[in-house]
């Protein structure tokens, strides 16, 4: 298995080597959790899909404006500390 990053061409869930890449355009936009319709910013994602099990990962294409939007509008998830 891999570290779980489908961009490496192998699925970290099932171990399959049938990973395909496409593009996903968020129709509703990227917004804070529970924000309703305000504050949305349309994002384009690289989409990676395992054709064996269906596991999917989206990776947003970050430019300076999108990076700023993410930092200002979304909830930060601090790195997990510990062994659990």
PDB file of C-alpha atoms in Angstrom:
ATOM      1  CA  UNK A   1       0.000   0.000   0.000  1.00  0.00           C
ATOM      2  CA  UNK A   2       0.991   3.626  -0.397  1.00  0.00           C
ATOM      3  CA  UNK A   3       0.661   6.537   1.959  1.00  0.00           C
ATOM      4  CA  UNK A   4      -2.878   6.970   0.609  1.00  0.00           C
ATOM      5  CA  UNK A   5      -2.086   9.666  -1.966  1.00  0.00           C
ATOM      6  CA  UNK A   6      -3.742   8.579  -5.217  1.00  0.00           C
ATOM      7  CA  UNK A   7      -1.478  10.972  -7.130  1.00  0.00           C
ATOM      8  CA  UNK A   8       1.184   8.276  -6.797  1.00  0.00           C
ATOM      9  CA  UNK A   9      -0.847   5.898  -8.983  1.00  0.00           C
ATOM     10  CA  UNK A  10      -1.756   3.326  -6.354  1.00  0.00           C
ATOM     11  CA  UNK A  11      -4.770   3.249  -4.052  1.00  0.00           C
ATOM     12  CA  UNK A  12      -3.983   3.373  -0.344  1.00  0.00           C
ATOM     13  CA  UNK A  13      -7.380   1.804   0.453  1.00  0.00           C
ATOM     14  CA  UNK A  14      -7.405  -1.350  -1.711  1.00  0.00           C
ATOM     15  CA  UNK A  15      -3.869  -1.374  -3.144  1.00  0.00           C
ATOM     16  CA  UNK A  16      -5.168  -1.229  -6.725  1.00  0.00           C
ATOM     17  CA  UNK A  17      -3.037   0.239  -9.484  1.00  0.00           C
ATOM     18  CA  UNK A  18      -5.883   1.535 -11.662  1.00  0.00           C
ATOM     19  CA  UNK A  19      -5.910   5.212 -10.748  1.00  0.00           C
ATOM     20  CA  UNK A  20      -7.335   7.741 -13.191  1.00  0.00           C
ATOM     21  CA  UNK A  21      -7.130  11.521 -13.192  1.00  0.00           C
ATOM     22  CA  UNK A  22      -9.794  13.987 -14.226  1.00  0.00           C
ATOM     23  CA  UNK A  23     -10.957  17.482 -13.414  1.00  0.00           C
ATOM     24  CA  UNK A  24     -13.794  18.465 -11.092  1.00  0.00           C
ATOM     25  CA  UNK A  25     -15.245  21.971 -11.041  1.00  0.00           C
ATOM     26  CA  UNK A  26     -17.122  22.697  -7.826  1.00  0.00           C
ATOM     27  CA  UNK A  27     -20.530  23.974  -8.908  1.00  0.00           C
ATOM     28  CA  UNK A  28     -21.526  25.150  -5.441  1.00  0.00           C
ATOM     29  CA  UNK A  29     -18.149  26.609  -4.579  1.00  0.00           C
ATOM     30  CA  UNK A  30     -15.763  26.145  -1.686  1.00  0.00           C
ATOM     31  CA  UNK A  31     -17.122  27.615   1.534  1.00  0.00           C
ATOM     32  CA  UNK A  32     -16.912  27.263   5.317  1.00  0.00           C
ATOM     33  CA  UNK A  33     -18.875  24.407   6.888  1.00  0.00           C
ATOM     34  CA  UNK A  34     -22.525  25.385   7.385  1.00  0.00           C
ATOM     35  CA  UNK A  35     -22.122  28.767   5.652  1.00  0.00           C
ATOM     36  CA  UNK A  36     -25.214  28.599   3.455  1.00  0.00           C
ATOM     37  CA  UNK A  37     -24.751  30.211   0.046  1.00  0.00           C
ATOM     38  CA  UNK A  38     -22.562  33.141   1.054  1.00  0.00           C
ATOM     39  CA  UNK A  39     -18.781  33.199   0.875  1.00  0.00           C
ATOM     40  CA  UNK A  40     -18.499  30.519  -1.820  1.00  0.00           C
ATOM     41  CA  UNK A  41     -15.589  30.567  -4.253  1.00  0.00           C
ATOM     42  CA  UNK A  42     -15.647  28.295  -7.292  1.00  0.00           C
ATOM     43  CA  UNK A  43     -12.734  25.900  -7.180  1.00  0.00           C
ATOM     44  CA  UNK A  44     -11.169  23.580  -9.763  1.00  0.00           C
ATOM     45  CA  UNK A  45      -9.885  20.278  -8.421  1.00  0.00           C
ATOM     46  CA  UNK A  46      -7.677  17.559  -9.818  1.00  0.00           C
ATOM     47  CA  UNK A  47      -9.753  14.419  -9.209  1.00  0.00           C
ATOM     48  CA  UNK A  48      -8.106  11.025  -8.753  1.00  0.00           C
ATOM     49  CA  UNK A  49     -10.304   7.914  -8.785  1.00  0.00           C
ATOM     50  CA  UNK A  50      -9.401   4.277  -8.121  1.00  0.00           C
ATOM     51  CA  UNK A  51     -11.252   2.182 -10.726  1.00  0.00           C
ATOM     52  CA  UNK A  52     -10.960  -0.901  -8.486  1.00  0.00           C
ATOM     53  CA  UNK A  53     -12.730   0.320  -5.320  1.00  0.00           C
ATOM     54  CA  UNK A  54     -13.980   3.830  -6.172  1.00  0.00           C
ATOM     55  CA  UNK A  55     -11.866   5.659  -3.600  1.00  0.00           C
ATOM     56  CA  UNK A  56     -11.612   9.287  -4.739  1.00  0.00           C
ATOM     57  CA  UNK A  57      -9.385  12.222  -3.788  1.00  0.00           C
ATOM     58  CA  UNK A  58      -9.780  15.842  -4.762  1.00  0.00           C
ATOM     59  CA  UNK A  59      -6.818  18.221  -4.727  1.00  0.00           C
ATOM     60  CA  UNK A  60      -7.639  21.915  -5.169  1.00  0.00           C
ATOM     61  CA  UNK A  61      -5.510  23.904  -7.570  1.00  0.00           C
ATOM     62  CA  UNK A  62      -4.037  26.583  -5.345  1.00  0.00           C
ATOM     63  CA  UNK A  63      -3.104  29.956  -6.700  1.00  0.00           C
ATOM     64  CA  UNK A  64      -2.501  32.943  -4.409  1.00  0.00           C
ATOM     65  CA  UNK A  65      -6.189  33.973  -4.372  1.00  0.00           C
ATOM     66  CA  UNK A  66      -7.500  30.472  -3.614  1.00  0.00           C
ATOM     67  CA  UNK A  67      -4.870  29.958  -0.914  1.00  0.00           C
ATOM     68  CA  UNK A  68      -5.893  33.240   0.708  1.00  0.00           C
ATOM     69  CA  UNK A  69      -9.580  32.268   0.501  1.00  0.00           C
ATOM     70  CA  UNK A  70      -8.889  28.918   2.178  1.00  0.00           C
ATOM     71  CA  UNK A  71      -6.921  30.523   5.002  1.00  0.00           C
ATOM     72  CA  UNK A  72      -9.486  33.279   5.616  1.00  0.00           C
ATOM     73  CA  UNK A  73     -12.749  31.361   5.240  1.00  0.00           C
ATOM     74  CA  UNK A  74     -12.253  27.717   6.194  1.00  0.00           C
ATOM     75  CA  UNK A  75     -11.668  26.048   9.555  1.00  0.00           C
ATOM     76  CA  UNK A  76      -8.068  25.073  10.233  1.00  0.00           C
ATOM     77  CA  UNK A  77      -7.505  21.457  11.309  1.00  0.00           C
ATOM     78  CA  UNK A  78      -4.360  21.303  13.457  1.00  0.00           C
ATOM     79  CA  UNK A  79      -1.966  18.380  12.930  1.00  0.00           C
ATOM     80  CA  UNK A  80      -2.788  15.380  15.095  1.00  0.00           C
ATOM     81  CA  UNK A  81      -0.342  14.833  17.943  1.00  0.00           C
ATOM     82  CA  UNK A  82       0.178  11.412  19.461  1.00  0.00           C
ATOM     83  CA  UNK A  83      -0.146   7.781  18.455  1.00  0.00           C
ATOM     84  CA  UNK A  84      -3.930   7.410  18.335  1.00  0.00           C
TER      85      UNK A  84
END
